[in-house]
Amino acid sequence: MANIKVTIAYDGTNYHGFQEQRGTAFQTVQGVLEERLSRLAQREIRIIGAGRTDAGVHARGQVINFDTGGWPIPTPKIVYALNSLLPRDIAALEAEEVPDSFHSRFSAVAKTYRYVINNGKRHSPFLRLYSYHIPCLLDVEAMRAGARRLLGTNDFSAFRALGTPVKTTVRTVREIQVSREDELIYIDIQADGFLYHMARMISGTLIRVGQGKLSPEEVAGILASRNSLKGGPTAPARGLYLERIEYPG
Amino acid sequence: MANIKVTIAYDGTNYHGFQEQRGTAFQTVQGVLEERLSRLAQREIRIIGAGRTDAGVHARGQVINFDTGGWPIPTPKIVYALNSLLPRDIAALEAEEVPDSFHSRFSAVAKTYRYVINNGKRHSPFLRLYSYHIPCLLDVEAMRAGARRLLGTNDFSAFRALGTPVKTTVRTVREIQVSREDELIYIDIQADGFLYHMARMISGTLIRVGQGKLSPEEVAGILASRNSLKGGPTAPARGLYLERIEYPG
């Protein structure tokens, strides 16, 4: 018996999201991981994922954990063994043994999502599945000013699509950085947790600010409204990446 | 009547190469471009492409030309009009009117191909279609030394797969640069022309040098042998990009 934590990257294009939907034919990242890990273990393995990414959303630092049930694979060999079985659009990056109390979702203290915008004049064949193309030049300074209105502990109901019920819609956004690298714009959002579609609705709102359709001040008003009809629109899944999960210690 | 030159980028993953194969069901880049241009022109348009890229090979600077037959579309609008019809894995980058004598293939004086290697320890879900993954660290200095043996005017029969007959197997390689950027290695080859599979066989040979399986000196011997069984192996199509075509003036 050992509790193993594995960091995972995946191209979400061909998956119906991370979370397995038992009894459906949709291919999910969790479903593929469980199938391959079960093959390695020669018994059924169920995993817990830190973030439930949507269909088409990518990950560069998703974290999962699972109970090996006492398999004979030495921990340093797990990444290699798993990658030899995984399809090429999912990669195991690192694996380590963690205390039994570690739970990839409940132990997480912060998550970072990155939203990628291709702000070049022409669409790019190579970025079409990995970014949101907006040909008109965005005002990155205004986006930064808008982003600052979202920092801190707030009720983020305005940036939440209806989905699974949650105990509270209050979240703490620790940092939002908007940066430009040549034709790409990155929106990096770190928070203690994210509501359903929150990262994509914040991104959609900041894009409107960058387009001059919304002033940075109005972002504060949208947040205060707690009205999900005012936040957004929801930026497309293909631009979003689950970048990193933080744990204590 | 006007002769129009258009620069094109495409993700070659879903195409059976650039060149249209009349009477087959294979989708080609040329076939898609001709279909869309013909729709714009409301008459049949045939194009000439500068480089016949293979199935799975990408382009960031392919050049085509065609006779408009006197369509009414102003040249500055061609890129926009064409992109509105093209699938997202092909993009028109620029268009200009050129003299009737311009022929995208015969007028070209140099072509540059880039080969992209992912030399990171783990495979990347995001680069799987756009690079060749070699997890063991390659010796870039040795690859550079090997590349120098290929410069100049030579018979490149050792780096040619059998294909269309050619008048001569002599080509002039003007420049080969091998560079590393973090985990990526780029092999940039500029020549007056390329034989069938030449860029991929040169890349495959330099990769063997980088792996220590071949000394830089042996590259000169392979070139001198003019024996295609000695060059290569042919590196996979997914790492290759037609970067740029040079024209006089």
Coordinates of C-alpha atoms in Angstrom, one line a residue:
Chain A
M1 CA 0.0 0.0 0.0
A2 CA 1.4 3.3 -1.0
N3 CA -0.1 6.7 -1.9
I4 CA 1.5 7.9 -5.1
K5 CA 1.3 11.5 -6.4
V6 CA 1.9 12.0 -10.1
T7 CA 2.1 15.3 -12.0
I8 CA 0.6 15.0 -15.5
A9 CA 0.5 17.1 -18.7
Y10 CA -2.1 16.7 -21.4
D11 CA -3.4 18.1 -24.6
G12 CA -7.2 18.3 -23.9
T13 CA -8.3 18.5 -27.5
N14 CA -9.3 14.9 -27.9
Y15 CA -10.8 14.4 -24.4
H16 CA -14.2 15.1 -22.9
G17 CA -12.5 16.8 -20.0
F18 CA -10.5 15.3 -17.1
Q19 CA -13.2 13.7 -15.0
E20 CA -14.5 10.2 -15.9
Q21 CA -18.2 10.0 -16.6
R22 CA -19.0 6.4 -15.7
G23 CA -21.4 4.8 -18.0
T24 CA -20.8 7.1 -21.0
A25 CA -18.7 6.5 -24.1
F26 CA -16.8 9.8 -23.8
Q27 CA -13.1 9.5 -23.5
T28 CA -11.7 11.3 -20.5
V29 CA -8.2 11.9 -19.2
Q30 CA -9.1 10.2 -15.9
G31 CA -10.5 7.2 -17.8
V32 CA -7.4 6.7 -19.8
L33 CA -5.1 7.1 -16.8
E34 CA -7.1 4.7 -14.7
E35 CA -7.2 2.1 -17.5
R36 CA -3.4 2.3 -18.0
L37 CA -2.6 2.4 -14.3
S38 CA -4.9 -0.6 -13.8
R39 CA -3.0 -2.5 -16.5
L40 CA 0.3 -1.7 -14.7
A41 CA -1.1 -2.8 -11.3
Q42 CA -3.0 -5.8 -12.7
R43 CA -5.9 -4.7 -10.5
E44 CA -8.4 -1.8 -10.7
I45 CA -6.9 1.6 -9.8
R46 CA -9.0 4.7 -9.2
I47 CA -7.3 8.1 -9.2
I48 CA -8.2 11.5 -7.6
G49 CA -7.4 14.5 -9.7
A50 CA -6.7 18.0 -8.3
G51 CA -8.6 19.9 -11.0
R52 CA -11.6 18.9 -13.1
T53 CA -10.6 20.5 -16.4
D54 CA -13.4 20.8 -19.1
A55 CA -13.4 19.3 -22.5
G56 CA -10.7 20.9 -24.6
V57 CA -8.8 22.4 -21.7
H58 CA -5.2 21.5 -21.4
A59 CA -2.9 20.8 -18.4
R60 CA 0.8 21.3 -17.9
G61 CA 0.7 20.5 -14.1
Q62 CA -2.4 18.5 -13.2
V63 CA -1.8 16.4 -10.1
I64 CA -3.3 13.0 -9.4
N65 CA -2.9 10.5 -6.5
F66 CA -3.9 6.9 -6.1
D67 CA -3.4 4.0 -3.8
T68 CA -1.2 1.4 -5.5
G69 CA -2.7 -1.5 -3.5
G70 CA 0.9 -2.7 -3.0
W71 CA 2.1 -3.1 -6.6
P72 CA 5.7 -4.1 -7.2
I73 CA 6.7 -1.1 -9.3
P74 CA 9.5 0.9 -7.7
T75 CA 8.4 4.6 -7.4
P76 CA 11.3 5.9 -9.5
K77 CA 10.1 3.7 -12.4
I78 CA 6.5 4.8 -12.4
V79 CA 6.9 7.8 -14.8
Y80 CA 8.7 5.6 -17.4
A81 CA 6.3 2.7 -17.0
L82 CA 3.2 4.9 -17.3
N83 CA 4.5 6.9 -20.3
S84 CA 5.2 3.7 -22.1
L85 CA 1.5 2.9 -21.9
L86 CA 0.0 6.3 -22.3
P87 CA -1.2 7.8 -25.6
R88 CA 1.1 10.6 -26.8
D89 CA -1.3 13.4 -25.8
I90 CA -0.9 12.6 -22.1
A91 CA 2.5 12.6 -20.3
A92 CA 3.5 11.7 -16.7
L93 CA 6.1 14.2 -15.6
E94 CA 7.0 13.1 -12.1
A95 CA 5.9 10.7 -9.4
E96 CA 6.6 10.4 -5.7
E97 CA 5.3 8.6 -2.7
V98 CA 3.3 10.8 -0.4
P99 CA 1.8 10.3 3.1
D100 CA -1.6 8.5 3.2
S101 CA -3.2 11.8 4.2
F102 CA -2.3 13.5 0.9
H103 CA -5.4 14.1 -1.3
S104 CA -4.6 15.8 -4.6
R105 CA -7.8 18.0 -4.5
F106 CA -8.4 18.6 -0.8
S107 CA -4.7 19.1 0.1
A108 CA -4.2 21.7 -2.6
V109 CA -3.6 25.3 -1.2
A110 CA -3.5 27.1 -4.6
K111 CA -4.0 26.5 -8.3
T112 CA -2.7 28.4 -11.2
Y113 CA -4.5 28.6 -14.6
R114 CA -3.0 30.2 -17.7
Y115 CA -5.1 31.6 -20.5
V116 CA -3.3 31.9 -23.9
I117 CA -4.4 34.5 -26.5
N118 CA -2.9 34.6 -30.0
N119 CA -3.0 38.3 -30.7
G120 CA -1.4 38.1 -34.1
K121 CA -3.1 39.5 -37.2
R122 CA -3.3 36.1 -38.8
H123 CA -4.6 32.9 -37.3
S124 CA -1.8 30.3 -36.7
P125 CA -2.2 26.7 -37.9
F126 CA 0.1 25.6 -35.1
L127 CA -1.7 27.4 -32.3
R128 CA -5.2 26.8 -33.4
L129 CA -5.8 24.1 -30.7
Y130 CA -3.7 25.8 -28.1
S131 CA -4.8 29.4 -28.0
Y132 CA -7.7 31.8 -28.6
H133 CA -7.1 34.0 -31.7
I134 CA -8.0 37.6 -31.4
P135 CA -6.7 39.5 -34.4
C136 CA -7.3 43.1 -33.1
L137 CA -4.6 44.4 -30.9
L138 CA -5.5 44.2 -27.2
D139 CA -4.6 46.8 -24.6
V140 CA -2.6 44.8 -22.1
E141 CA -2.2 47.8 -19.7
A142 CA -6.0 48.1 -19.5
M143 CA -6.3 44.3 -18.9
R144 CA -3.8 44.6 -16.1
A145 CA -5.8 47.4 -14.5
G146 CA -8.9 45.4 -14.8
A147 CA -7.2 42.3 -13.3
R148 CA -6.2 44.3 -10.2
R149 CA -10.0 44.7 -9.4
L150 CA -10.3 41.0 -9.0
L151 CA -7.5 40.5 -6.5
G152 CA -8.3 39.3 -2.9
T153 CA -11.1 37.5 -1.2
N154 CA -14.4 38.0 -2.9
D155 CA -17.7 36.3 -3.9
F156 CA -16.9 35.3 -7.5
S157 CA -20.6 34.4 -8.4
A158 CA -20.3 36.8 -11.4
F159 CA -17.6 34.6 -12.8
R160 CA -19.3 31.2 -12.3
A161 CA -21.3 29.1 -14.6
L162 CA -24.0 27.0 -13.0
G163 CA -22.7 23.5 -12.4
T164 CA -22.0 21.3 -9.4
P165 CA -23.4 23.0 -6.3
V166 CA -20.7 24.5 -4.0
K167 CA -20.7 25.3 -0.3
T168 CA -19.4 28.8 -0.9
T169 CA -18.7 31.0 -3.9
V170 CA -16.0 33.0 -2.1
R171 CA -12.5 32.5 -3.4
T172 CA -9.2 34.2 -2.9
V173 CA -7.4 35.4 -6.0
R174 CA -3.8 35.9 -5.0
E175 CA -2.4 37.0 -8.3
I176 CA -3.4 37.8 -11.9
Q177 CA -0.6 38.6 -14.3
V178 CA -1.2 39.7 -17.9
S179 CA 1.9 39.6 -20.0
R180 CA 2.7 39.8 -23.7
E181 CA 5.4 37.8 -25.5
D182 CA 5.5 38.8 -29.2
E183 CA 2.1 38.0 -30.5
L184 CA 1.0 35.9 -27.5
I185 CA -0.8 37.3 -24.4
Y186 CA -0.8 35.2 -21.2
I187 CA -3.3 35.6 -18.4
D188 CA -2.0 33.8 -15.3
I189 CA -4.5 33.5 -12.4
Q190 CA -3.5 32.0 -9.1
A191 CA -6.3 31.4 -6.5
D192 CA -7.0 29.1 -3.6
G193 CA -9.7 27.5 -5.8
F194 CA -11.7 28.1 -8.9
L195 CA -15.5 28.0 -9.4
Y196 CA -16.9 26.3 -12.5
H197 CA -15.7 28.3 -15.6
M198 CA -14.2 31.0 -13.4
A199 CA -10.8 31.1 -15.2
R200 CA -12.5 31.3 -18.6
M201 CA -15.0 33.9 -17.5
I202 CA -12.3 36.1 -15.9
S203 CA -10.3 35.7 -19.1
G204 CA -13.3 36.6 -21.3
T205 CA -14.0 39.7 -19.1
L206 CA -10.4 40.9 -19.3
I207 CA -10.4 40.3 -23.1
R208 CA -13.4 42.7 -23.3
V209 CA -11.3 45.2 -21.3
G210 CA -8.4 44.7 -23.7
Q211 CA -10.8 45.4 -26.6
G212 CA -12.0 48.6 -25.0
K213 CA -15.5 47.3 -24.6
L214 CA -15.3 47.6 -20.8
S215 CA -13.3 49.9 -18.6
P216 CA -11.1 48.5 -15.8
E217 CA -13.4 50.2 -13.3
E218 CA -16.4 48.3 -14.6
V219 CA -14.7 45.0 -13.7
A220 CA -15.1 45.9 -10.0
G221 CA -18.8 46.5 -10.7
I222 CA -19.2 43.2 -12.4
L223 CA -17.5 41.4 -9.4
A224 CA -19.8 43.3 -6.9
S225 CA -22.9 42.4 -8.9
R226 CA -22.5 38.7 -8.1
N227 CA -24.5 38.2 -11.3
S228 CA -23.1 35.6 -13.7
L229 CA -24.9 37.3 -16.6
K230 CA -22.6 40.3 -16.2
G231 CA -19.3 38.3 -16.1
G232 CA -17.7 36.7 -19.1
P233 CA -18.2 35.8 -21.9
T234 CA -16.6 32.4 -21.3
A235 CA -13.4 32.3 -23.3
P236 CA -12.9 29.1 -25.4
A237 CA -11.5 26.0 -23.7
R238 CA -8.6 25.6 -26.1
G239 CA -6.8 28.7 -24.6
L240 CA -6.8 27.4 -21.1
Y241 CA -4.1 25.4 -19.2
L242 CA -4.1 24.1 -15.7
E243 CA -0.5 25.2 -15.0
R244 CA 0.3 24.3 -11.4
I245 CA -1.1 23.0 -8.1
E246 CA 0.5 24.1 -4.8
Y247 CA 0.6 22.0 -1.7
P248 CA 1.7 22.9 1.8
G249 CA 5.4 22.4 2.8
Chain B
M1 CA -5.5 38.5 -65.6
A2 CA -3.0 38.8 -62.8
N3 CA -0.3 36.5 -61.4
I4 CA -0.7 36.4 -57.6
K5 CA 1.9 35.1 -55.1
V6 CA 0.6 34.0 -51.7
T7 CA 2.7 32.9 -48.7
I8 CA 1.1 30.1 -46.8
A9 CA 1.5 28.4 -43.4
Y10 CA 0.0 25.0 -42.6
D11 CA 0.0 22.2 -40.1
G12 CA 0.7 19.2 -42.3
T13 CA -0.7 16.6 -39.7
N14 CA -4.0 16.0 -41.5
Y15 CA -2.8 16.3 -45.1
H16 CA -1.4 13.8 -47.5
G17 CA 1.3 16.2 -48.4
F18 CA 1.2 19.5 -50.3
Q19 CA 0.8 18.2 -53.9
E20 CA -2.6 17.3 -55.2
Q21 CA -2.9 13.7 -56.4
R22 CA -5.7 13.9 -59.0
G23 CA -8.1 11.0 -58.9
T24 CA -7.3 10.0 -55.3
A25 CA -9.4 10.6 -52.2
F26 CA -6.4 11.9 -50.2
Q27 CA -6.7 15.4 -48.9
T28 CA -3.8 17.6 -49.9
V29 CA -2.9 21.2 -49.1
Q30 CA -2.9 22.1 -52.8
G31 CA -6.3 20.5 -53.2
V32 CA -7.8 22.5 -50.4
L33 CA -6.3 25.7 -51.6
E34 CA -7.4 25.2 -55.2
E35 CA -10.9 24.3 -54.1
R36 CA -11.2 27.5 -51.9
L37 CA -9.6 29.8 -54.5
S38 CA -11.9 28.4 -57.2
R39 CA -14.8 29.2 -55.0
L40 CA -13.5 32.8 -54.6
A41 CA -12.9 33.1 -58.3
Q42 CA -16.1 31.3 -59.4
R43 CA -14.0 29.5 -62.0
E44 CA -11.3 26.8 -61.7
I45 CA -8.0 28.0 -60.3
R46 CA -4.9 25.8 -60.4
I47 CA -1.9 26.8 -58.2
I48 CA 1.8 26.2 -58.4
G49 CA 3.6 25.5 -55.1
A50 CA 7.3 26.1 -54.4
G51 CA 7.9 23.0 -52.3
R52 CA 6.3 19.6 -52.5
T53 CA 6.2 18.9 -48.8
D54 CA 5.4 15.3 -47.7
A55 CA 2.5 14.0 -45.7
G56 CA 2.8 15.3 -42.1
V57 CA 5.4 18.0 -43.0
H58 CA 4.5 21.5 -41.9
A59 CA 5.1 24.9 -43.6
R60 CA 5.6 28.4 -42.2
G61 CA 6.6 30.0 -45.5
Q62 CA 5.3 27.9 -48.4
V63 CA 4.8 30.0 -51.5
I64 CA 2.2 29.5 -54.2
N65 CA 1.2 31.4 -57.3
F66 CA -1.8 31.4 -59.6
D67 CA -3.4 33.2 -62.4
T68 CA -6.6 34.9 -61.2
G69 CA -8.1 34.8 -64.7
G70 CA -9.2 38.4 -64.0
W71 CA -11.2 38.0 -60.8
P72 CA -12.6 41.1 -59.2
I73 CA -10.9 40.7 -55.8
P74 CA -8.5 43.6 -54.9
T75 CA -5.1 42.1 -54.1
P76 CA -5.0 43.7 -50.5
K77 CA -8.2 41.7 -49.7
I78 CA -7.0 38.3 -50.9
V79 CA -5.5 37.2 -47.6
Y80 CA -8.6 38.1 -45.7
A81 CA -11.0 36.5 -48.2
L82 CA -9.0 33.3 -48.5
N83 CA -8.6 32.9 -44.7
S84 CA -12.3 33.3 -44.3
L85 CA -12.7 30.1 -46.4
L86 CA -9.7 28.1 -45.4
P87 CA -9.8 25.4 -42.6
R88 CA -8.0 26.5 -39.5
D89 CA -4.9 24.4 -40.2
I90 CA -4.0 26.4 -43.3
A91 CA -3.4 30.2 -43.2
A92 CA -2.6 32.7 -45.9
L93 CA 0.0 35.1 -44.6
E94 CA 0.5 37.6 -47.4
A95 CA -0.4 38.1 -51.1
E96 CA 1.0 40.3 -53.8
E97 CA 0.7 40.7 -57.5
V98 CA 3.9 39.6 -59.3
P99 CA 5.1 39.7 -62.9
D100 CA 3.7 37.1 -65.3
S101 CA 7.2 35.5 -65.4
F102 CA 7.1 34.6 -61.7
H103 CA 6.9 30.9 -61.0
S104 CA 6.9 29.9 -57.3
R105 CA 9.0 26.8 -58.0
F106 CA 11.3 27.7 -60.9
S107 CA 11.9 31.3 -59.8
A108 CA 13.1 30.3 -56.3
V109 CA 16.8 30.7 -55.6
A110 CA 16.9 29.2 -52.2
K111 CA 14.7 27.3 -49.7
T112 CA 15.1 26.9 -46.0
Y113 CA 13.8 23.9 -44.0
R114 CA 13.8 23.7 -40.3
Y115 CA 13.9 20.4 -38.3
V116 CA 12.7 20.5 -34.7
I117 CA 13.8 18.0 -32.1
N118 CA 12.3 17.9 -28.6
N119 CA 15.3 16.9 -26.6
G120 CA 13.5 17.0 -23.2
K121 CA 13.5 13.9 -21.0
R122 CA 9.7 13.5 -21.2
H123 CA 7.6 13.6 -24.3
S124 CA 5.4 16.7 -24.6
P125 CA 1.7 16.4 -25.4
F126 CA 1.8 19.8 -27.0
L127 CA 4.8 19.1 -29.3
R128 CA 3.9 15.6 -30.3
L129 CA 2.7 16.6 -33.8
Y130 CA 5.3 19.4 -34.2
S131 CA 8.7 17.8 -33.3
Y132 CA 10.7 14.6 -33.0
H133 CA 11.2 13.5 -29.4
I134 CA 14.7 12.2 -28.5
P135 CA 15.0 11.9 -24.8
C136 CA 18.7 11.3 -24.6
L137 CA 20.8 14.5 -24.5
L138 CA 22.2 15.2 -28.0
D139 CA 25.7 16.7 -28.5
V140 CA 24.9 19.9 -30.4
E141 CA 28.6 20.8 -30.9
A142 CA 29.2 17.4 -32.6
M143 CA 26.1 18.0 -34.7
R144 CA 27.5 21.4 -35.8
A145 CA 30.8 19.8 -36.7
G146 CA 29.0 17.2 -38.8
A147 CA 26.8 19.8 -40.5
R148 CA 29.9 21.7 -41.6
R149 CA 30.9 18.7 -43.7
L150 CA 27.7 19.1 -45.8
L151 CA 28.2 22.8 -46.8
G152 CA 28.9 23.7 -50.4
T153 CA 28.1 22.2 -53.8
N154 CA 28.0 18.4 -53.7
D155 CA 26.3 15.4 -55.1
F156 CA 23.7 14.7 -52.4
S157 CA 22.7 11.2 -53.6
A158 CA 23.5 9.8 -50.2
F159 CA 20.7 12.0 -48.8
R160 CA 18.1 11.2 -51.3
A161 CA 15.2 8.7 -51.3
L162 CA 14.2 7.4 -54.6
G163 CA 11.3 9.3 -56.0
T164 CA 10.7 11.5 -59.0
P165 CA 13.7 11.3 -61.4
V166 CA 15.8 14.4 -61.3
K167 CA 18.2 15.9 -63.9
T168 CA 21.0 16.3 -61.3
T169 CA 21.6 15.2 -57.8
V170 CA 24.0 18.1 -57.2
R171 CA 22.8 20.8 -54.8
T172 CA 24.4 23.7 -53.0
V173 CA 23.9 23.8 -49.2
R174 CA 24.6 27.4 -48.2
E175 CA 24.1 27.1 -44.5
I176 CA 23.2 24.6 -41.8
Q177 CA 22.7 25.9 -38.3
V178 CA 22.2 23.7 -35.3
S179 CA 20.9 25.6 -32.3
R180 CA 19.5 24.7 -28.9
E181 CA 16.7 26.7 -27.1
D182 CA 16.0 25.1 -23.7
E183 CA 14.8 21.6 -24.6
L184 CA 14.4 22.2 -28.3
I185 CA 17.0 21.7 -31.0
Y186 CA 16.6 23.3 -34.4
I187 CA 18.4 22.2 -37.5
D188 CA 18.1 25.0 -40.2
I189 CA 19.2 24.0 -43.7
Q190 CA 19.3 26.5 -46.5
A191 CA 20.0 25.2 -50.0
D192 CA 19.3 26.1 -53.6
G193 CA 17.1 23.1 -53.8
F194 CA 16.4 19.8 -52.0
L195 CA 16.2 16.3 -53.2
Y196 CA 13.4 14.0 -52.1
H197 CA 13.7 13.5 -48.3
M198 CA 17.0 15.3 -48.3
A199 CA 16.2 17.6 -45.3
R200 CA 14.9 14.6 -43.3
M201 CA 17.9 12.4 -44.2
I202 CA 20.4 15.1 -43.3
S203 CA 18.5 15.6 -40.0
G204 CA 18.5 11.9 -39.3
T205 CA 22.3 11.7 -40.0
L206 CA 23.0 14.7 -37.7
I207 CA 20.9 13.2 -35.0
R208 CA 23.1 10.1 -35.2
V209 CA 26.1 12.3 -34.8
G210 CA 24.5 14.0 -31.8
Q211 CA 23.9 10.6 -30.3
G212 CA 27.6 9.7 -30.7
K213 CA 26.7 6.9 -33.1
L214 CA 28.6 8.6 -35.9
S215 CA 31.6 11.0 -35.8
P216 CA 31.5 14.3 -37.6
E217 CA 34.2 13.1 -40.0
E218 CA 32.1 10.1 -41.0
V219 CA 29.5 12.5 -42.4
A220 CA 32.0 13.6 -45.0
G221 CA 32.4 9.9 -45.9
I222 CA 28.7 9.3 -46.2
L223 CA 28.4 12.4 -48.5
A224 CA 31.3 11.1 -50.7
S225 CA 29.8 7.6 -50.9
R226 CA 26.7 9.0 -52.9
N227 CA 25.0 5.9 -51.4
S228 CA 21.5 6.5 -50.0
L229 CA 21.8 3.4 -47.9
K230 CA 24.5 5.2 -45.9
G231 CA 22.7 8.5 -45.3
G232 CA 19.8 8.9 -42.9
P233 CA 17.8 7.4 -41.4
T234 CA 14.9 9.6 -42.6
A235 CA 13.8 11.6 -39.5
P236 CA 10.0 11.7 -39.0
A237 CA 7.9 14.1 -41.1
R238 CA 6.3 15.8 -38.0
G239 CA 9.6 17.6 -37.1
L240 CA 10.0 19.2 -40.5
Y241 CA 9.0 22.7 -41.5
L242 CA 9.3 24.5 -44.9
E243 CA 10.4 27.8 -43.4
R244 CA 11.1 30.2 -46.2
I245 CA 11.6 30.5 -50.0
E246 CA 14.0 33.1 -51.4
Y247 CA 13.4 34.8 -54.8
P248 CA 15.8 37.2 -56.6
G249 CA 15.6 40.9 -56.0

